[in-house]
Coordinates of C-alpha atoms in Angstrom, one line a residue:
X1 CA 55.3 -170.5 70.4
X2 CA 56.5 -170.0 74.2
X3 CA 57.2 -166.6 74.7
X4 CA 59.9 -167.4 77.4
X5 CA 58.9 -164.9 79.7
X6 CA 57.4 -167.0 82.7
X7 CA 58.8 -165.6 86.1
X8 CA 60.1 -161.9 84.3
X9 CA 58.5 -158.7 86.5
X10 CA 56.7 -156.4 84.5
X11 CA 55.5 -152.5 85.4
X12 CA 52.4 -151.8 83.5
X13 CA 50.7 -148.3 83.2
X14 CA 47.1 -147.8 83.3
X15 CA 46.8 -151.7 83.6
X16 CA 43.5 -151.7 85.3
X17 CA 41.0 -150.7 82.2
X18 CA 41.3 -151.0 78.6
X19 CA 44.2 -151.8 76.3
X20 CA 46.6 -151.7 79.9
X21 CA 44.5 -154.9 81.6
X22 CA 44.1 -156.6 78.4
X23 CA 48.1 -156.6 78.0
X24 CA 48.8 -157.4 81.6
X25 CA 46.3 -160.2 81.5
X26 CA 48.2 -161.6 78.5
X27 CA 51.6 -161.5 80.6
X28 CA 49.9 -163.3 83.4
X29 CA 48.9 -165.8 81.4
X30 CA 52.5 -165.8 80.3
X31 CA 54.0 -166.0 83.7
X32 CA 54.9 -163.1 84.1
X33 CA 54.9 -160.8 87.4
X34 CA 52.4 -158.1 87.4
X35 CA 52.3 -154.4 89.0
X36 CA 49.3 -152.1 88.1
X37 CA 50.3 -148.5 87.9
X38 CA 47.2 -146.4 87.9
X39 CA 45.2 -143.3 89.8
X40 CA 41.9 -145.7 89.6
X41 CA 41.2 -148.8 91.8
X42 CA 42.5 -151.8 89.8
X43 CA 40.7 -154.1 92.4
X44 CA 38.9 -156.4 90.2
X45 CA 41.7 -156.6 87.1
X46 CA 44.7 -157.6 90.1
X47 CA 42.3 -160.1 91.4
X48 CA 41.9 -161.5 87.7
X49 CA 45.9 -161.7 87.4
X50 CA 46.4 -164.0 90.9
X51 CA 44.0 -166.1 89.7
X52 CA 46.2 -166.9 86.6
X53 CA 49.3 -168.0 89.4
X54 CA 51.3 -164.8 89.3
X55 CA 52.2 -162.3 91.8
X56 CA 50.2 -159.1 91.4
X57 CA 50.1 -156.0 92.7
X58 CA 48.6 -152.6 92.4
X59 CA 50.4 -149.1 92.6
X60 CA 48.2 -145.9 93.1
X61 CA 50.0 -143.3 91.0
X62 CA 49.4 -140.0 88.9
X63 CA 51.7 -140.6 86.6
X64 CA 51.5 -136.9 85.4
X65 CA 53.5 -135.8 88.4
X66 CA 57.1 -137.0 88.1
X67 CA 57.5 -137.5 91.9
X68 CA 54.8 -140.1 91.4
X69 CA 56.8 -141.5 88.5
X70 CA 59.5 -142.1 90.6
X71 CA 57.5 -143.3 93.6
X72 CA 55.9 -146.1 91.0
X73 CA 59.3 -147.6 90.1
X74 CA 60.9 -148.3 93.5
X75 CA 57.5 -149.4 94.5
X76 CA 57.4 -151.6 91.7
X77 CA 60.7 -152.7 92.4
X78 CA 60.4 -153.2 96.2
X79 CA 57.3 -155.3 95.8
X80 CA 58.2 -157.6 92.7
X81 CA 61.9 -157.3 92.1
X82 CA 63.7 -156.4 89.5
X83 CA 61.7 -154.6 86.6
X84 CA 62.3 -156.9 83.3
X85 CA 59.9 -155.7 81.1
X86 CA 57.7 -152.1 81.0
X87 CA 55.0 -151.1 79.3
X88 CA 53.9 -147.6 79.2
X89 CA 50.0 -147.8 78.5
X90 CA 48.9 -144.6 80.5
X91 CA 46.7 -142.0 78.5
X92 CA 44.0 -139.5 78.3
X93 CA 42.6 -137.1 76.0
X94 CA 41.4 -133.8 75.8
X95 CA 39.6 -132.9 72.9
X96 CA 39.3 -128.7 73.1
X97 CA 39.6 -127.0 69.3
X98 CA 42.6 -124.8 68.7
X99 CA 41.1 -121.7 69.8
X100 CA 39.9 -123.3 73.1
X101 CA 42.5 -125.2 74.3
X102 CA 43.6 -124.6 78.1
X103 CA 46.5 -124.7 80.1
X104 CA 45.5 -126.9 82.2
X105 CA 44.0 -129.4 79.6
X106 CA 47.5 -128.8 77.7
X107 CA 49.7 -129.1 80.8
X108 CA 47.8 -132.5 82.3
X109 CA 47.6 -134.1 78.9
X110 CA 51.5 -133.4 77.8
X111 CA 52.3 -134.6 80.7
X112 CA 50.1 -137.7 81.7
X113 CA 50.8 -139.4 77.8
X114 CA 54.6 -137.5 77.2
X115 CA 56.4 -136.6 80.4
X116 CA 55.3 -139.9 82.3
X117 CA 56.7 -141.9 79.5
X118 CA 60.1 -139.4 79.7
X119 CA 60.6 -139.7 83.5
X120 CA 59.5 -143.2 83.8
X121 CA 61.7 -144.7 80.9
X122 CA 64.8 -142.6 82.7
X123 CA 64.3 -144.4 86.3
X124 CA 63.5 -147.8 84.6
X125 CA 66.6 -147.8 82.1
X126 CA 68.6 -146.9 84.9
X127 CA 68.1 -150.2 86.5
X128 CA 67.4 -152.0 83.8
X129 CA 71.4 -151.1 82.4
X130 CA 73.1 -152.3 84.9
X131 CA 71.2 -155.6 84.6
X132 CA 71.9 -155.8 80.5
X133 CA 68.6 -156.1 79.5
X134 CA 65.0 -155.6 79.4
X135 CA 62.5 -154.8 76.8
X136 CA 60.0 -151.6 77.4
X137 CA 57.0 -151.2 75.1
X138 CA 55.3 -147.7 74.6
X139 CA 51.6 -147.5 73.5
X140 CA 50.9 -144.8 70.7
X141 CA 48.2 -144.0 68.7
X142 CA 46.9 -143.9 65.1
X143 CA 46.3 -140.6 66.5
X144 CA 49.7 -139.8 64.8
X145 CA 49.0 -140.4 61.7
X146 CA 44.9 -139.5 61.2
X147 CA 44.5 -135.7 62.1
X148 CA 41.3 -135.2 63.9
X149 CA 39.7 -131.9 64.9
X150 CA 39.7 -131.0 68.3
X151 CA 42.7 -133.2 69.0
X152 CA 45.7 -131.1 68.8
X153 CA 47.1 -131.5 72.2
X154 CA 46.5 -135.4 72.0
X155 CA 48.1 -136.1 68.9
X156 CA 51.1 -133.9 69.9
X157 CA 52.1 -135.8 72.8
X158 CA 51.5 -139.1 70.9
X159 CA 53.5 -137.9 67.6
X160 CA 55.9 -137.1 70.5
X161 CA 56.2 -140.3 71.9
X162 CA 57.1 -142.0 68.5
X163 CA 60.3 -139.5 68.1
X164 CA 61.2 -140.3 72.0
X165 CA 61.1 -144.4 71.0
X166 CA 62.9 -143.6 68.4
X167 CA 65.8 -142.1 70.8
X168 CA 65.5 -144.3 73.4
X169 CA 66.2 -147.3 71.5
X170 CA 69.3 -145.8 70.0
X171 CA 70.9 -145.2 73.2
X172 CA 69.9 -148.3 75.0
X173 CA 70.7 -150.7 72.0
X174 CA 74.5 -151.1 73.5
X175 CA 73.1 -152.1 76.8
X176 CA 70.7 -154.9 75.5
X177 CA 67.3 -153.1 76.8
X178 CA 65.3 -153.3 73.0
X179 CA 62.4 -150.6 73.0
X180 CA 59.1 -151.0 70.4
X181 CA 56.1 -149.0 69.9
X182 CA 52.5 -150.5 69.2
X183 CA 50.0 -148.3 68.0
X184 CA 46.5 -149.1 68.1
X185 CA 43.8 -147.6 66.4
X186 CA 40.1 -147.2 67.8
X187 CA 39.9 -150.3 70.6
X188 CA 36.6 -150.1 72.5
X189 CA 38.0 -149.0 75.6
X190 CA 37.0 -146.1 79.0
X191 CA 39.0 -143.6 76.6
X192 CA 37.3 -143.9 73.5
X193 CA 33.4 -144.7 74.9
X194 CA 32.5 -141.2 75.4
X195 CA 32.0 -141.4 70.9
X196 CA 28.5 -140.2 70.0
X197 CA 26.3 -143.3 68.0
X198 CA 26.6 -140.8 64.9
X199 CA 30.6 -140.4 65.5
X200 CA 30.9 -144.1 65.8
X201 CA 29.0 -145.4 63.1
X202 CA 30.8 -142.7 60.3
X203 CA 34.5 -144.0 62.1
X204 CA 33.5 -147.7 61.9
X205 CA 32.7 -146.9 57.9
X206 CA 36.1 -145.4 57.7
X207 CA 37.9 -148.4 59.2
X208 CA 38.8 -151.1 56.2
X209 CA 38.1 -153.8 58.6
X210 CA 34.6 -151.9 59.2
X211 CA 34.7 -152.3 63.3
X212 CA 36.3 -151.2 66.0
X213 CA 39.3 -153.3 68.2
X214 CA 38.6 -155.8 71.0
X215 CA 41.3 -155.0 73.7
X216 CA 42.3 -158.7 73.4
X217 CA 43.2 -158.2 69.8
X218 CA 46.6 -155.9 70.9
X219 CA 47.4 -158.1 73.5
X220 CA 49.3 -160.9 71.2
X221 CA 51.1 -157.9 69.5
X222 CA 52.7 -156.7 72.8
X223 CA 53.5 -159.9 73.8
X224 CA 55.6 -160.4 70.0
X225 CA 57.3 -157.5 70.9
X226 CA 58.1 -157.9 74.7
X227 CA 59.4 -161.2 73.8
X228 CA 63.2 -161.9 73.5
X229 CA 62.4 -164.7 71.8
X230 CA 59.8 -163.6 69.7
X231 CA 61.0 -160.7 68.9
X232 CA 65.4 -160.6 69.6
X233 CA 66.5 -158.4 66.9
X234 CA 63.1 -156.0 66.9
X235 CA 64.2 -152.3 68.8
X236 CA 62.8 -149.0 67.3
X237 CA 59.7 -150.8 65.9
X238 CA 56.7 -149.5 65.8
X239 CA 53.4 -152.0 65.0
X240 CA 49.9 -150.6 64.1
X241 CA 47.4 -152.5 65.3
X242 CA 43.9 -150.7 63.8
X243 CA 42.1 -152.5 61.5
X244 CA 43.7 -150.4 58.8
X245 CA 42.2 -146.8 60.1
X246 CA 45.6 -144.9 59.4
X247 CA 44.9 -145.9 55.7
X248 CA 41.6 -143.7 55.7
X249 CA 40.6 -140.0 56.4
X250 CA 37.9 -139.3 60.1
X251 CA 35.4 -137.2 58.5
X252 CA 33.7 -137.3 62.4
X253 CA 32.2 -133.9 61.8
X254 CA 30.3 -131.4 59.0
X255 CA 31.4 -128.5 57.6
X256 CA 29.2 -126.3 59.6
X257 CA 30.5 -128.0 63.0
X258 CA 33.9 -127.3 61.7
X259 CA 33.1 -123.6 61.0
X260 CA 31.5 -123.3 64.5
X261 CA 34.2 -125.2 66.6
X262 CA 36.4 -122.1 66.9
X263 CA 34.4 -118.8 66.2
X264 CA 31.7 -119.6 69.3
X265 CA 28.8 -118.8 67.7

């Protein structure tokens, strides 16, 4: 079915790699109006998205400083128009254990997956209100719902994000701007490739579907649920796209690398 969003702008976090391109080259294909929010070069993925007969540009932007933040949205706005549709993809992880974790790892990951998605939403809602209407989509985690050692600052600021969705569609429901969640689980992506062989063989046994996510597989989703067609009475969703992980335990580690994470030894 025609999603009915050919010639809508869209803003688009970390668009250049992973999840972020994958959903951004699903909107172009859509017709939708592309800008690339990222701190990396996004050379080759905005290429990709003129190619499918959309405008396309990229914004350089550390979206963990709210001054950036800010700077991205009247860019984004300056160089496609008005904002229809955002997605906030942007995300890194630190993985330090409890006793370990820094300030700065803390501080940068907060802000980059928590704050950006804060401070973005605020400038974006405020032109998207006066307009009545728009539909913003925030990408989660299974994070939330799967503890994992070492990943306390991560799946803070993801858990986070679910009770800000949840807060931000209840306010913006009166002014027509619907806000969703999708939450993927373990996509093969520059976040999660840093997994050991023995890490990723025990999470792919843990995964019902026993394999990890192609970034093509969450794109459909976020279409569903950017869609005013598709998706006209959806707001304060949230859709889990992972194969089934947040059914199963991550057993990623032994008992003696669990003793050993936090005494040093």
């Amino acid at each position: 079915m025609d999603p009915a969003l050919r010639g809508k702008n869209a803003l688009v976090t970390g668009g250049g790699t992973g999840i972020g391109r994958a959903i951004a080259l699903a909107l172009a294909e859509a017709g939708v109006n592309i800008a690339i929010a990222s701190n990396q070069p996004a050379d080759a993925t905005i290429r990709e998205l003129t190619s499918l007969g959309v405008r396309a540009t990229f914004i350089a932007a550390d979206v963990s400083i709210e001054a950036d933040v800010q700077r991205m949205v009247d860019e984004a706005e300056s160089q496609l128009g008005s904002i229809h549709l955002y997605v906030n993809n942007a995300a890194i992880a630190a993985h330090q254990p409890i006793t370990r974790i820094s300030a700065e790892a803390w501080h940068k990951t907060l802000n980059t997956n928590l704050a950006a998605c804060v401070f973005a939403c605020r400038e974006i809602c405020k032109r998207m209100i006066p307009r009545g209407g728009g539909s913003i989509l925030i990408i989660g985690s299974t994070a939330q719902f799967n503890q994992a050692y070492g990943e306390a600052s991560y799946h803070i600021a993801k858990t986070g994000l679910r009770a800000y969705k949840n807060t931000l569609a209840l306010e913006m429901a009166p002014h027509g701007i619907r806000v969703n969640m999708l939450a993927p689980g373990h996509f093969l992506t520059p976040l999660t490739e840093g997994m050991s062989d023995d890490s990723a063989r025990t999470m792919r046994g843990e995964i019902p579907l026993r394999r990890f996510g192609q970034t093509k597989e969450v794109a459909a989703t976020a279409i569903l649920l950017l869609s005013d067609r598709l998706s006209p009475y959806t707001t304060g969703a949230e859709f889990v796209v992972d194969g089934g992980l947040h059914l199963r335990p991550l057993p990623l580690v032994t008992d003696q690398q669990i003793l050993l994470m936090n005494t040093g030894e």
